[in-house]
Every structure is written in structure tokens, then in C-alpha cells.
Amino acid sequence: MRRSGAGGSGSGTARRNRKSSSSSGSARDRGARPRADGGMRVVVPLQGVVQGRGGLVIGSLIPCALFYFFQLYIKRNRAPRPLPPPPPAAAASESPPGSASTVVSPIHRSLSRGLLSPRAALPAPSARGAAVRDDDSLYYAGLRRCAEDPYHPASNPAGIIQLGLAENCLSLDLVVRWMEEHAAGAALMAGGEDEEERELSVRGLATYQPYDGILALKMALAGFMRQIMKEVSFDPSQMVITSGATPAMEILSFCLADPGNAFLVPSPYYPGWDRDIKWRTGIELIPVPCRSTDNFNISITALEIAYNQAKKRGIRVRGVLISNPNNPTGRFVPKQTLHDLLEFVTEKNIHLISDEVFAGSTYGSGKFASVAEVVDDLEDFDRGRVHIIYGLSKDLSLAGFRVGVIYSYNESIVTAAAKIARFSSVSTPTQRLLVAMLSDQKFISDYLKINSERLRKMYRLFVDALDQVGIECFKSSGGFYCWADMSKFIGSYSEKGERKLWDRLLEEAKVNVTPGSSCHCIEPGWFRCCFTTLREQDIPILVERLKKVTDSHKLNR
Amino acid sequence: MRRSGAGGSGSGTARRNRKSSSSSGSARDRGARPRADGGMRVVVPLQGVVQGRGGLVIGSLIPCALFYFFQLYIKRNRAPRPLPPPPPAAAASESPPGSASTVVSPIHRSLSRGLLSPRAALPAPSARGAAVRDDDSLYYAGLRRCAEDPYHPASNPAGIIQLGLAENCLSLDLVVRWMEEHAAGAALMAGGEDEEERELSVRGLATYQPYDGILALKMALAGFMRQIMKEVSFDPSQMVITSGATPAMEILSFCLADPGNAFLVPSPYYPGWDRDIKWRTGIELIPVPCRSTDNFNISITALEIAYNQAKKRGIRVRGVLISNPNNPTGRFVPKQTLHDLLEFVTEKNIHLISDEVFAGSTYGSGKFASVAEVVDDLEDFDRGRVHIIYGLSKDLSLAGFRVGVIYSYNESIVTAAAKIARFSSVSTPTQRLLVAMLSDQKFISDYLKINSERLRKMYRLFVDALDQVGIECFKSSGGFYCWADMSKFIGSYSEKGERKLWDRLLEEAKVNVTPGSSCHCIEPGWFRCCFTTLREQDIPILVERLKKVTDSHKLNR
């Protein structure tokens, strides 16, 4: 677009010059000398300048300057890009903004006239506000559709079964029991013995606390994370607590990259990142495809290529963003790959962000290794480029509590993020409640053990159920998902075909799953299916519903 | 800078052309004809083109195109502006990014070499992250200084007395008592009768809830706001709940204006807005000074001038931002001024944002009127340009709960803001607790009545105390502040003089106040002093401390 603008402006300049020379004899012709040959009679506006002294410089300078001011004019008059035309309301007003002058005449207003005349248009929302308002994807469309008509065995048996939302309902009973027994006292009275101390403690609930979380919660979280990511210790002073992992990711991204910069993101990746990172930070996410033939392993070669391509396009890559256990595939990132990633980001002098919100929700045979563990193994490694996102929504089933963590080895980033946490603080009563819960060692270790067993069991049941209808799943080890290959059920091997199947699953089978395209998977036909929102007794119903679609596909062939 | 760039590139182009014509006879000369006169022997690169056919267009086009690509080159190579030079670490790596090529050779890495060699520098934080990290003002410096060494009559009698933080400790005992009596049950069991219902209710605490707040809290808040802003009713569907008024202001700003756009803000204004709005949204705040001689009234003429000046500078003004009751002056914005403001924003087709977080914390003789009340009076007025910020930190002394409200009459803005609330949600246990508290009609009306009485009493005591040491206060009606005129105690009538006095108050008198300059007040010597963090028995100590500074000033004269 800018290219055509350049051409257009060039001829525009020429046109303007022609006009001025023909109408007024033109001041520019002053430098022209009388010519001996009469052969050339083309009207050439810059001829005089070119032939005169200083022609070299001025002959190039004048078109350039005209072009420059033309660009400036265009820029001024169209900036912020998707602006609507000047509102008609303004034109109707007493002093139209178009006629702005330095000396403002005294303003006479009649209230009735100014306020009560019907206005044609409201001021538009900001361009970015409108973009957020209109932003949608199948992932969110499915969630919304499901929220409107949720399946319930008794009250809404024909409703949509939710396999799209990453919520763990398998162990909620444990949380509920703890809350019933402890919450009341724990939240309010923490630390209170005598009357005055108790009042101080309750006062502390209401008054301003550090935006990035109270120290007691940071300490409790460090202990909990240590328990989950075995053999690793976490330092509360490197922690920033936010109202969920979502703002944790956004705040960290804001601190690591500027608008127009990019992160390389091995894909398929969590569909929420497109909102969490792009909406407000202006950072670009560059998917770096992993392939089923390679077990969706992260390829350093592919990262290298993507890095160089971005550089060629003039985009500065500021980091690599991974999730581990991977969302949506449920795969653990192997320790060797983490090593390779650390080497890659060191070589490029960029950051590594590891989203480990499912670190404690594992059920596979392999062993999960946090990037923190790998970093701890390396003695001379400069950790300041490594950052971890964590939260309690997944591993403690506390999505409604909105508690996320930025854990960074970079002091500078921790300082900035702690300041930005003013926009995403957790309320103090909730922090108190969590301090009590996380400090209850017996509850935590019981919960982790039982939850892991239940996850493993439900995963097996779910995979078997899909197998019954001919759907194969990628072998996953953590998280709440199966990564299911339904490519044999799509009509055309394309995103369109995948979308059609997704639509049939939602509208005919009444099952909401997340299509791979929402996760930027380049191979059509993969779907993310969350199995932790199901109960065992729902599985036969699910199978029956899926069969509707898979069987009809077989018939159509 | 760009201007000089234009000139430079013009001559650069000329230089390049000269070189090509002299060295190789130049392909561009193809169009030149043999000339009869021998008089002109200047080397003119574009002469041939200009004299040949198509000279008009191409003669202007070539310099323009060259200039355009030169600009493009410059832009590519310097974008994102405040970048540090390429990190030395990259240069030391195996494949320096400078030598990026399309075909990536297979990567051979030795782990030890890549990771363990000491690196000279870490990747820098983003430019904006660094800006946030380093951002500071006397307002925040004072708060920090005070937090390090807070006054306490028993444990730290030499500490700093906090008059800088807008926290209301006068009525905390009421909140504490309610919490002790009701919190435990209220938070958890809300709405639970039988066993199953109760479990569902507690489950609802842990699972995902709407990011922009549960409906029950919106309804309770609408009722509370109605009680505070008499005669006005609020619609829960126009409400977005956020984790504090701070993110409410940021999210609303994001939805109303794009980076580089501006809000006009009558000054003095709340010093936090510079962080809340500027840090992440890239919106400019243009202070529009109100004057002491005019009782710090908002002047529409001044707004008009500022609007036109901004327009001249190419800045698009998207709204006017006010606080009512005003922070820091404590003044109510008169109903007539609200009318005038509505007319002004209608005429300019921009938005009006009214921050009314102190609406329920009034003590003056006048009557507070919300912009919602004025809007309700106007029948044909198009409300979609009016937005209110509210929260519970001030009026219910619940700063630690982090609950803010965006109330907008614009559906489009509500939709966008509700989506962005994913970054600033309030935890469900806290929402439940608040539903119970706000629904307790007796508690709420008692609280509002008693709190108002205590505010009035403390305000009188505080103003009298300042009067004892010769400090006069602006007559305020709401909020937690006195707006004190200490101009007679500053050495030089300038920002520097004000800063010096602030420093003496902090370090000699051990009293932290907010200097007017932090509020963008253009008259030096005004200070914002919060009186709601004091207890009555602290006042004599405060007077004694202030005297140190005021008396020594008199001696020095």
C-alpha cells in the first residue's frame, strides 16, 4: 500500500509543478538561462533548476522535499489508522473543529441547543478497543455457545458437553471440604492471638497491601512450587503475584518486548495467548510449527529459520515462548530440548518464557522437568533471560481465585512487573485464604496425590472412549487435554474441512472441542479435548454423541 | 530530526547519481540527445531524463522513489526507537545474527560452549518495561520513604507521619466488626440451603466465573452506588468489575483512545493517573490548569484552548477526564460545570470520564452530584459518551479488596472492557463476601452515616491544626484530603522551592505530604494532605512537627 502511495505522490508532485509553471511563469524558472537550440519544446518544470548552478542538489532536493511534505500531510490526516470520517456532530456545532484558530473567541453556549439536538454519531471507541470488542475465534465461539446451553444430566440433558474449557472438576470436592473446614477462620484471623493483634490482622485485610502480593503468600507459593517441581527451590523475592496466569503472561510480555517485537512460539500453542499477549502489548507471536511426524517436538532448526526470517522482515525477536507440559498436546518438553532452547536463546541473546501452569497436573509415565530445574543444573549459566509463568487455576483447581505468578531470574524484570501488578492485584482476603491452604501440608500432599490418580484414571477412560469411535489420541503426560487426531473424519484435508467437522461436533453431536487451527496447528484435523470437566457417568453419553458424527462420515464415504 | 533527514537524503541521492554517471557513462543517460550548444558543462545526472520524453513524471519520480527507499531503510534500521546497540553476546555467538541467510545450515552445538561461557550482557528489558521500572515522582518517593519508616506512637514514635496515602482508617472498626460477625459464612455459603445446593455454591467459588464480575455483585454494587449517588439508578449490565479503580481507569482509557491520542485533564489532578493511564496505554494526558483565584473551577474556555492547541500539534483529543469530588482539592464539581462539560464533549464529539471514587466520602455543606444524575436529567442527550469510574477502596475503606467499577453508557465500550477484564478479575471468594456485605442494608446505611460524621470531624480538627501553624486550606467537601496552601513557606516561588519545602517536611518534620507539582498544579506551594490516616491523638504531634519547619522559615526571613 505504501508502495503505491509513493508512486502516486510522485506524479502528484509533477502535476502540481506543471500547473504552477503554466499559470504564472513560475518563480522556479528564474534560474533558467536562454537556450541556443530550439529543438526541445517539452514543458519541463525542473529543467531550469537542473541546468542552473546547484542543480545537482536542488534538482533532487525539491522533489524529495515536496514528497516528504506530501507524506507528512497524508500521515497527519490519516493517523490513528482506522478512523471514521470526522463525525457529522462536529460539523453541526458552533465552532467546527476544522476552523480551529489560535485566538479563541469567548464561548457563548445555549445549553438546550448544545445538548438536546439529536446527534448523528457517538465518538468511536479506540481502534484497539473496537478490535478487542470484535475479536473472536472458534475457541471462544465454542466456549460461548456452550455457556449458553450447558449439558447437565438432570436439568439439561440435551445441552452441549464442554470439552473446550481447561478446568479441573475432578478434585473440586477436596477443595470444597477444606474450605468448609478451614476457610472462615483462615482467611480472616491469620496470625491473630490477642484482641489487638486480631484487630490489626483484620485491618490488614481492608487496607492497601503490596500490589504484587503479600510476602506470606509469596513464601507459601514458593513452597508449593518447590513441592510440585521437585528438587527446585524458588525465591519469594523473584516472584510477582497477579490476578491469574493470564495477566502474569501479559505483564511479563510487556516487560520483555516492545510493540512490533515478536516471540517465537512453537505451535500448536494455547489459543488464549493470541488474546493475552497481542491485545494490549502489540507484540507479535510467530508460530513455529511442530509436526506430528516428529511427535510435536520443538525443533531448534525451525526456530533458527523463523528467527532469521523475522529478522529479514525487520522484526526484532525478543524471546521464545513455550508451555510445559504443553498445551494442547499434553507432552512434557524433554530436558534435552530445554537445554537446546537455553542455548538457542543465549546465542540469540533473547528471553525464554516457560508457561508451567500444568506442572502439578501430570499423569503420564515420564518425568516432568521445569526449566527451573535445568537452570539449576547449570552453574555458570546467566539465568536472567529465563522466566516462568505459574498459577493456581490448574494445579489446585482454583480458577475462580485468579492467582497467577511471574517467576523471573531477572531483577530488572521483577521490579518492572511488580510495579505493573497495580493493575492486576489479588484481593487480600483471598491471599490470606491461600496462605492458610498452601500451608496445610497434609491437605496439599493429599490433594496432589489424589488429583494425580484421578487425572490418570479419567485420561485412560477418555482415550478409550475416543478409541471406541475410531479417534486416536497423541500420547500425553500432563494437563487436562487429549490431543485427538480426527483427520480421517474431515471431508477436505484443510482448515475449512476441520472447521466443518468442529461445527458438526458442536451442533449435531453437541460436543464443544477446540479445533487445532485455533492453536495454530498446521496439520488439519487435530482437536484439543479437555477431559477434566467430565464425570465418569458422562462418558457413555459422549461416545454416543460422537458416534453420530463419525458414523455418518463413514456412511458418506 | 526528520526534517534534516530529508535534506540529507536529497544530497545523498545526488551524490550517488554523480558517482554513477562519472564512472560508467550511466544507463540513465540513454535518453539524452546530442546538444548543439557547448555552454553547459555541469554534470547533471537527471538532465537526460528531464529533457527526454516522460521527463515530467520520471524526473520527479526517481528522486522521490530513491528518497522513499532511503526513508524505508532508515526506518527499518532504527525501529523500535530507544533500542540499545546489538548486544555483545550476539556477536560472540556461533552464528552472528548479522549474517542471517535464507538457507540455514544444519546446527551443530556443543552444550558446554554455548551455555557455559560467560556472557557480557543479558537481553535488555523492553524499552517500556525499563521506563516503568525507572519511573518515579515525589508522590511515590514519599510513599516509599514512609513505608520504610512509618510512624507508630508506641513502636516507632520518630517515624514518618503518613499524609500522602488516600486510605481511610477512620471507620475500619465498622468493617472489622462486620467481617468478624458475617464474613465466614457469607463468603462461602451464599445462597446455599440444602447439601447439594451448598456444594454447588462452594464449587462456584473455585471454578471459572465471568471475568468482568458475577451478576450478584454487579447488582449489589448498582444498589450501593444508587444509595450513594442519590436519585440515580444504575444498570448492572452497563457495569464491568475490575481488580480496583486503577485497572478500571486503564481499561476504560484503552477502549476510548489509541496510542498518541490525548485526554484533557483539568489540573491539579490525581498523581496516580500519570501511571495508570500513560504507562501501558500510550495515551497522553494534557493538564488544563485551574487556578486558585478561580477556586480551582474547571474552565471551559481553558479546555477549548487546550483542545485547539492539541489539534494544532496534530494530537487527537479523545476525551475530558475529571474527578468528582476532585482529587486533590476535595471540591465538588458544580452541576452547572457538569452541564457545560457535557456540552463541550458533545460539541467536540469526544468522551467524558468522571472518576467518582470519593462520591460516598463527603462531609462538606454542599451537595454532591454525579454526572449520572446530570445525564439522567437530560432527556434527549446521547449518553454513550459518558463513563464513570467507581470503586470500594475509598467509600467502604476496602482498598485491600481491590474492587473497581467501569460504568459506561456505551454498549460498545462495555463489551470491549468486559473482555479486557480477563486481566484484572476479582477473585470469587472476595466477590461473594462483598455481595453479602453490600446486601446488609443496615450495615451499609450505618456505615455511610457514621463514616461521614467521622470524616467531617477529622476534617475540622485537621484544618484547625494546620491553621495553628499558619497554613490555610482550600475549602473542600469530599475525599480524604486537605488542599493546603504553604506558598508563604517556600523560599523561591517555583517548583524548586516547593520541592525543597516537601523535602524539609519529609526529612525534618517527618511528615509525608504530596506536593502540588505531582498533581500538575501550576501554582507552587500547594500540598495535598490526607487526614484519614491520622488518629485524633496524633494531631498535637503533627502540629509540633510542622511548627519546626514553619517557625524556622519565619526566623530565616
PDB file of N, CA and C in Angstrom, chain B residues 34-98:
ATOM      1  N   PRO B  34      22.276  14.452 -28.328  1.00  0.00           N
ATOM      2  CA  PRO B  34      23.462  15.303 -28.528  1.00  0.00           C
ATOM      3  C   PRO B  34      23.039  16.773 -28.537  1.00  0.00           C
ATOM      4  N   ARG B  35      23.854  17.638 -27.939  1.00  0.00           N
ATOM      5  CA  ARG B  35      23.446  19.033 -27.801  1.00  0.00           C
ATOM      6  C   ARG B  35      24.246  19.941 -28.708  1.00  0.00           C
ATOM      7  N   ALA B  36      23.598  20.952 -29.218  1.00  0.00           N
ATOM      8  CA  ALA B  36      24.245  21.880 -30.152  1.00  0.00           C
ATOM      9  C   ALA B  36      25.134  22.888 -29.428  1.00  0.00           C
ATOM     10  N   ASP B  37      24.657  23.399 -28.313  1.00  0.00           N
ATOM     11  CA  ASP B  37      25.481  24.396 -27.596  1.00  0.00           C
ATOM     12  C   ASP B  37      26.478  23.693 -26.697  1.00  0.00           C
ATOM     13  N   GLY B  38      27.646  24.287 -26.574  1.00  0.00           N
ATOM     14  CA  GLY B  38      28.667  23.686 -25.697  1.00  0.00           C
ATOM     15  C   GLY B  38      28.785  24.445 -24.403  1.00  0.00           C
ATOM     16  N   GLY B  39      27.866  25.391 -24.150  1.00  0.00           N
ATOM     17  CA  GLY B  39      27.969  26.273 -22.976  1.00  0.00           C
ATOM     18  C   GLY B  39      27.784  25.569 -21.644  1.00  0.00           C
ATOM     19  N   MET B  40      26.907  24.591 -21.587  1.00  0.00           N
ATOM     20  CA  MET B  40      26.582  23.944 -20.304  1.00  0.00           C
ATOM     21  C   MET B  40      27.438  22.711 -20.115  1.00  0.00           C
ATOM     22  N   ARG B  41      28.337  22.739 -19.126  1.00  0.00           N
ATOM     23  CA  ARG B  41      29.168  21.565 -18.902  1.00  0.00           C
ATOM     24  C   ARG B  41      29.068  21.035 -17.469  1.00  0.00           C
ATOM     25  N   VAL B  42      28.009  21.486 -16.779  1.00  0.00           N
ATOM     26  CA  VAL B  42      27.823  20.952 -15.430  1.00  0.00           C
ATOM     27  C   VAL B  42      27.380  19.490 -15.539  1.00  0.00           C
ATOM     28  N   VAL B  43      27.883  18.662 -14.665  1.00  0.00           N
ATOM     29  CA  VAL B  43      27.441  17.259 -14.681  1.00  0.00           C
ATOM     30  C   VAL B  43      26.069  17.171 -14.024  1.00  0.00           C
ATOM     31  N   VAL B  44      25.081  16.893 -14.814  1.00  0.00           N
ATOM     32  CA  VAL B  44      23.704  16.881 -14.293  1.00  0.00           C
ATOM     33  C   VAL B  44      23.105  15.497 -14.509  1.00  0.00           C
ATOM     34  N   PRO B  45      22.975  14.750 -13.471  1.00  0.00           N
ATOM     35  CA  PRO B  45      22.599  13.346 -13.617  1.00  0.00           C
ATOM     36  C   PRO B  45      21.208  13.156 -14.233  1.00  0.00           C
ATOM     37  N   LEU B  46      20.258  13.959 -13.840  1.00  0.00           N
ATOM     38  CA  LEU B  46      18.890  13.719 -14.291  1.00  0.00           C
ATOM     39  C   LEU B  46      18.558  14.499 -15.553  1.00  0.00           C
ATOM     40  N   GLN B  47      19.553  15.228 -16.039  1.00  0.00           N
ATOM     41  CA  GLN B  47      19.323  16.104 -17.187  1.00  0.00           C
ATOM     42  C   GLN B  47      18.697  15.339 -18.356  1.00  0.00           C
ATOM     43  N   GLY B  48      19.312  14.210 -18.656  1.00  0.00           N
ATOM     44  CA  GLY B  48      18.833  13.424 -19.782  1.00  0.00           C
ATOM     45  C   GLY B  48      17.379  13.045 -19.618  1.00  0.00           C
ATOM     46  N   VAL B  49      17.090  12.588 -18.464  1.00  0.00           N
ATOM     47  CA  VAL B  49      15.716  12.156 -18.209  1.00  0.00           C
ATOM     48  C   VAL B  49      14.766  13.319 -18.340  1.00  0.00           C
ATOM     49  N   VAL B  50      15.193  14.437 -17.749  1.00  0.00           N
ATOM     50  CA  VAL B  50      14.332  15.603 -17.752  1.00  0.00           C
ATOM     51  C   VAL B  50      14.089  16.086 -19.173  1.00  0.00           C
ATOM     52  N   GLN B  51      15.118  16.014 -19.971  1.00  0.00           N
ATOM     53  CA  GLN B  51      14.973  16.518 -21.332  1.00  0.00           C
ATOM     54  C   GLN B  51      14.300  15.506 -22.254  1.00  0.00           C
ATOM     55  N   GLY B  52      14.356  14.277 -21.897  1.00  0.00           N
ATOM     56  CA  GLY B  52      13.777  13.243 -22.756  1.00  0.00           C
ATOM     57  C   GLY B  52      12.269  13.155 -22.586  1.00  0.00           C
ATOM     58  N   ARG B  53      11.682  12.181 -23.245  1.00  0.00           N
ATOM     59  CA  ARG B  53      10.240  12.008 -23.107  1.00  0.00           C
ATOM     60  C   ARG B  53       9.919  11.389 -21.744  1.00  0.00           C
ATOM     61  N   GLY B  54       8.752  11.680 -21.240  1.00  0.00           N
ATOM     62  CA  GLY B  54       8.380  11.168 -19.913  1.00  0.00           C
ATOM     63  C   GLY B  54       9.153  11.853 -18.811  1.00  0.00           C
ATOM     64  N   GLY B  55       9.871  12.899 -19.146  1.00  0.00           N
ATOM     65  CA  GLY B  55      10.725  13.573 -18.163  1.00  0.00           C
ATOM     66  C   GLY B  55       9.942  14.146 -17.000  1.00  0.00           C
ATOM     67  N   LEU B  56       8.792  14.654 -17.312  1.00  0.00           N
ATOM     68  CA  LEU B  56       7.948  15.254 -16.279  1.00  0.00           C
ATOM     69  C   LEU B  56       7.731  14.319 -15.104  1.00  0.00           C
ATOM     70  N   VAL B  57       7.275  13.138 -15.477  1.00  0.00           N
ATOM     71  CA  VAL B  57       6.920  12.186 -14.439  1.00  0.00           C
ATOM     72  C   VAL B  57       8.167  11.571 -13.825  1.00  0.00           C
ATOM     73  N   ILE B  58       9.012  11.020 -14.695  1.00  0.00           N
ATOM     74  CA  ILE B  58      10.161  10.265 -14.179  1.00  0.00           C
ATOM     75  C   ILE B  58      11.158  11.181 -13.478  1.00  0.00           C
ATOM     76  N   GLY B  59      11.262  12.411 -13.993  1.00  0.00           N
ATOM     77  CA  GLY B  59      12.201  13.358 -13.395  1.00  0.00           C
ATOM     78  C   GLY B  59      11.871  13.648 -11.942  1.00  0.00           C
ATOM     79  N   SER B  60      10.594  13.597 -11.612  1.00  0.00           N
ATOM     80  CA  SER B  60      10.231  13.788 -10.201  1.00  0.00           C
ATOM     81  C   SER B  60      10.203  12.458  -9.470  1.00  0.00           C
ATOM     82  N   LEU B  61       9.855  11.435 -10.245  1.00  0.00           N
ATOM     83  CA  LEU B  61       9.621  10.141  -9.617  1.00  0.00           C
ATOM     84  C   LEU B  61      10.894   9.532  -9.065  1.00  0.00           C
ATOM     85  N   ILE B  62      11.972   9.631  -9.844  1.00  0.00           N
ATOM     86  CA  ILE B  62      13.197   8.939  -9.428  1.00  0.00           C
ATOM     87  C   ILE B  62      13.731   9.454  -8.101  1.00  0.00           C
ATOM     88  N   PRO B  63      13.904  10.787  -7.954  1.00  0.00           N
ATOM     89  CA  PRO B  63      14.365  11.244  -6.624  1.00  0.00           C
ATOM     90  C   PRO B  63      13.394  10.851  -5.521  1.00  0.00           C
ATOM     91  N   CYS B  64      12.106  10.949  -5.822  1.00  0.00           N
ATOM     92  CA  CYS B  64      11.120  10.595  -4.804  1.00  0.00           C
ATOM     93  C   CYS B  64      11.247   9.132  -4.415  1.00  0.00           C
ATOM     94  N   ALA B  65      11.376   8.286  -5.430  1.00  0.00           N
ATOM     95  CA  ALA B  65      11.473   6.859  -5.138  1.00  0.00           C
ATOM     96  C   ALA B  65      12.726   6.569  -4.330  1.00  0.00           C
ATOM     97  N   LEU B  66      13.845   7.182  -4.775  1.00  0.00           N
ATOM     98  CA  LEU B  66      15.108   6.965  -4.041  1.00  0.00           C
ATOM     99  C   LEU B  66      14.949   7.435  -2.601  1.00  0.00           C
ATOM    100  N   PHE B  67      14.332   8.602  -2.454  1.00  0.00           N
ATOM    101  CA  PHE B  67      14.132   9.177  -1.138  1.00  0.00           C
ATOM    102  C   PHE B  67      13.240   8.275  -0.282  1.00  0.00           C
ATOM    103  N   TYR B  68      12.196   7.737  -0.948  1.00  0.00           N
ATOM    104  CA  TYR B  68      11.271   6.862  -0.237  1.00  0.00           C
ATOM    105  C   TYR B  68      11.998   5.629   0.299  1.00  0.00           C
ATOM    106  N   PHE B  69      12.817   5.031  -0.563  1.00  0.00           N
ATOM    107  CA  PHE B  69      13.513   3.815  -0.130  1.00  0.00           C
ATOM    108  C   PHE B  69      14.571   4.132   0.916  1.00  0.00           C
ATOM    109  N   PHE B  70      15.140   5.330   0.803  1.00  0.00           N
ATOM    110  CA  PHE B  70      16.092   5.754   1.826  1.00  0.00           C
ATOM    111  C   PHE B  70      15.401   5.857   3.185  1.00  0.00           C
ATOM    112  N   GLN B  71      14.207   6.475   3.174  1.00  0.00           N
ATOM    113  CA  GLN B  71      13.440   6.585   4.424  1.00  0.00           C
ATOM    114  C   GLN B  71      13.119   5.209   4.988  1.00  0.00           C
ATOM    115  N   LEU B  72      12.698   4.320   4.081  1.00  0.00           N
ATOM    116  CA  LEU B  72      12.319   2.965   4.460  1.00  0.00           C
ATOM    117  C   LEU B  72      13.506   2.275   5.126  1.00  0.00           C
ATOM    118  N   TYR B  73      14.671   2.480   4.491  1.00  0.00           N
ATOM    119  CA  TYR B  73      15.895   1.863   5.000  1.00  0.00           C
ATOM    120  C   TYR B  73      16.191   2.361   6.412  1.00  0.00           C
ATOM    121  N   ILE B  74      16.119   3.679   6.560  1.00  0.00           N
ATOM    122  CA  ILE B  74      16.379   4.307   7.863  1.00  0.00           C
ATOM    123  C   ILE B  74      15.415   3.754   8.915  1.00  0.00           C
ATOM    124  N   LYS B  75      14.135   3.682   8.499  1.00  0.00           N
ATOM    125  CA  LYS B  75      13.083   3.250   9.423  1.00  0.00           C
ATOM    126  C   LYS B  75      13.333   1.824   9.896  1.00  0.00           C
ATOM    127  N   ARG B  76      13.590   0.953   8.925  1.00  0.00           N
ATOM    128  CA  ARG B  76      13.849  -0.447   9.229  1.00  0.00           C
ATOM    129  C   ARG B  76      14.972  -0.591  10.242  1.00  0.00           C
ATOM    130  N   ASN B  77      16.003   0.207  10.015  1.00  0.00           N
ATOM    131  CA  ASN B  77      17.211   0.012  10.796  1.00  0.00           C
ATOM    132  C   ASN B  77      17.219   0.696  12.142  1.00  0.00           C
ATOM    133  N   ARG B  78      16.171   1.489  12.385  1.00  0.00           N
ATOM    134  CA  ARG B  78      16.189   2.086  13.722  1.00  0.00           C
ATOM    135  C   ARG B  78      14.975   1.706  14.565  1.00  0.00           C
ATOM    136  N   ALA B  79      13.901   1.167  13.948  1.00  0.00           N
ATOM    137  CA  ALA B  79      12.684   0.799  14.700  1.00  0.00           C
ATOM    138  C   ALA B  79      13.021  -0.152  15.816  1.00  0.00           C
ATOM    139  N   PRO B  80      12.219  -0.370  16.747  1.00  0.00           N
ATOM    140  CA  PRO B  80      11.717   0.338  17.928  1.00  0.00           C
ATOM    141  C   PRO B  80      12.717   1.327  18.525  1.00  0.00           C
ATOM    142  N   ARG B  81      12.272   2.548  18.680  1.00  0.00           N
ATOM    143  CA  ARG B  81      13.153   3.666  18.947  1.00  0.00           C
ATOM    144  C   ARG B  81      14.293   3.475  19.946  1.00  0.00           C
ATOM    145  N   PRO B  82      14.007   3.360  21.244  1.00  0.00           N
ATOM    146  CA  PRO B  82      15.126   3.503  22.181  1.00  0.00           C
ATOM    147  C   PRO B  82      15.941   2.224  22.349  1.00  0.00           C
ATOM    148  N   LEU B  83      16.187   1.525  21.247  1.00  0.00           N
ATOM    149  CA  LEU B  83      16.920   0.270  21.339  1.00  0.00           C
ATOM    150  C   LEU B  83      18.376   0.467  21.731  1.00  0.00           C
ATOM    151  N   PRO B  84      18.853  -0.405  22.594  1.00  0.00           N
ATOM    152  CA  PRO B  84      20.281  -0.396  22.870  1.00  0.00           C
ATOM    153  C   PRO B  84      21.015  -0.986  21.667  1.00  0.00           C
ATOM    154  N   PRO B  85      22.320  -0.747  21.530  1.00  0.00           N
ATOM    155  CA  PRO B  85      23.067  -1.347  20.427  1.00  0.00           C
ATOM    156  C   PRO B  85      23.000  -2.863  20.530  1.00  0.00           C
ATOM    157  N   PRO B  86      23.131  -3.559  19.405  1.00  0.00           N
ATOM    158  CA  PRO B  86      23.057  -5.012  19.437  1.00  0.00           C
ATOM    159  C   PRO B  86      23.988  -5.573  20.500  1.00  0.00           C
ATOM    160  N   PRO B  87      23.457  -6.439  21.340  1.00  0.00           N
ATOM    161  CA  PRO B  87      24.210  -6.921  22.486  1.00  0.00           C
ATOM    162  C   PRO B  87      25.492  -7.636  22.079  1.00  0.00           C
ATOM    163  N   PRO B  88      26.557  -7.395  22.817  1.00  0.00           N
ATOM    164  CA  PRO B  88      27.829  -8.022  22.500  1.00  0.00           C
ATOM    165  C   PRO B  88      27.733  -9.546  22.507  1.00  0.00           C
ATOM    166  N   ALA B  89      26.816 -10.072  23.320  1.00  0.00           N
ATOM    167  CA  ALA B  89      26.681 -11.523  23.419  1.00  0.00           C
ATOM    168  C   ALA B  89      26.417 -12.132  22.054  1.00  0.00           C
ATOM    169  N   ALA B  90      25.575 -11.451  21.270  1.00  0.00           N
ATOM    170  CA  ALA B  90      25.214 -11.991  19.968  1.00  0.00           C
ATOM    171  C   ALA B  90      26.443 -12.096  19.078  1.00  0.00           C
ATOM    172  N   ALA B  91      27.311 -11.109  19.180  1.00  0.00           N
ATOM    173  CA  ALA B  91      28.497 -11.095  18.350  1.00  0.00           C
ATOM    174  C   ALA B  91      29.413 -12.272  18.675  1.00  0.00           C
ATOM    175  N   ALA B  92      29.364 -12.690  19.922  1.00  0.00           N
ATOM    176  CA  ALA B  92      30.260 -13.760  20.351  1.00  0.00           C
ATOM    177  C   ALA B  92      29.724 -15.137  19.986  1.00  0.00           C
ATOM    178  N   SER B  93      28.461 -15.184  19.541  1.00  0.00           N
ATOM    179  CA  SER B  93      27.846 -16.484  19.312  1.00  0.00           C
ATOM    180  C   SER B  93      28.323 -17.112  18.012  1.00  0.00           C
ATOM    181  N   GLU B  94      27.940 -18.388  17.870  1.00  0.00           N
ATOM    182  CA  GLU B  94      28.457 -19.138  16.731  1.00  0.00           C
ATOM    183  C   GLU B  94      27.987 -18.604  15.395  1.00  0.00           C
ATOM    184  N   SER B  95      26.675 -18.302  15.305  1.00  0.00           N
ATOM    185  CA  SER B  95      26.193 -17.734  14.051  1.00  0.00           C
ATOM    186  C   SER B  95      25.671 -16.346  14.309  1.00  0.00           C
ATOM    187  N   PRO B  96      26.520 -15.339  14.126  1.00  0.00           N
ATOM    188  CA  PRO B  96      26.104 -13.967  14.443  1.00  0.00           C
ATOM    189  C   PRO B  96      24.874 -13.591  13.627  1.00  0.00           C
ATOM    190  N   PRO B  97      23.895 -12.963  14.286  1.00  0.00           N
ATOM    191  CA  PRO B  97      22.642 -12.624  13.629  1.00  0.00           C
ATOM    192  C   PRO B  97      22.875 -11.732  12.412  1.00  0.00           C
ATOM    193  N   GLY B  98      23.960 -11.043  12.380  1.00  0.00           N
ATOM    194  CA  GLY B  98      24.245 -10.170  11.251  1.00  0.00           C
ATOM    195  C   GLY B  98      24.369 -10.945   9.943  1.00  0.00           C
TER     196      GLY B  98
END
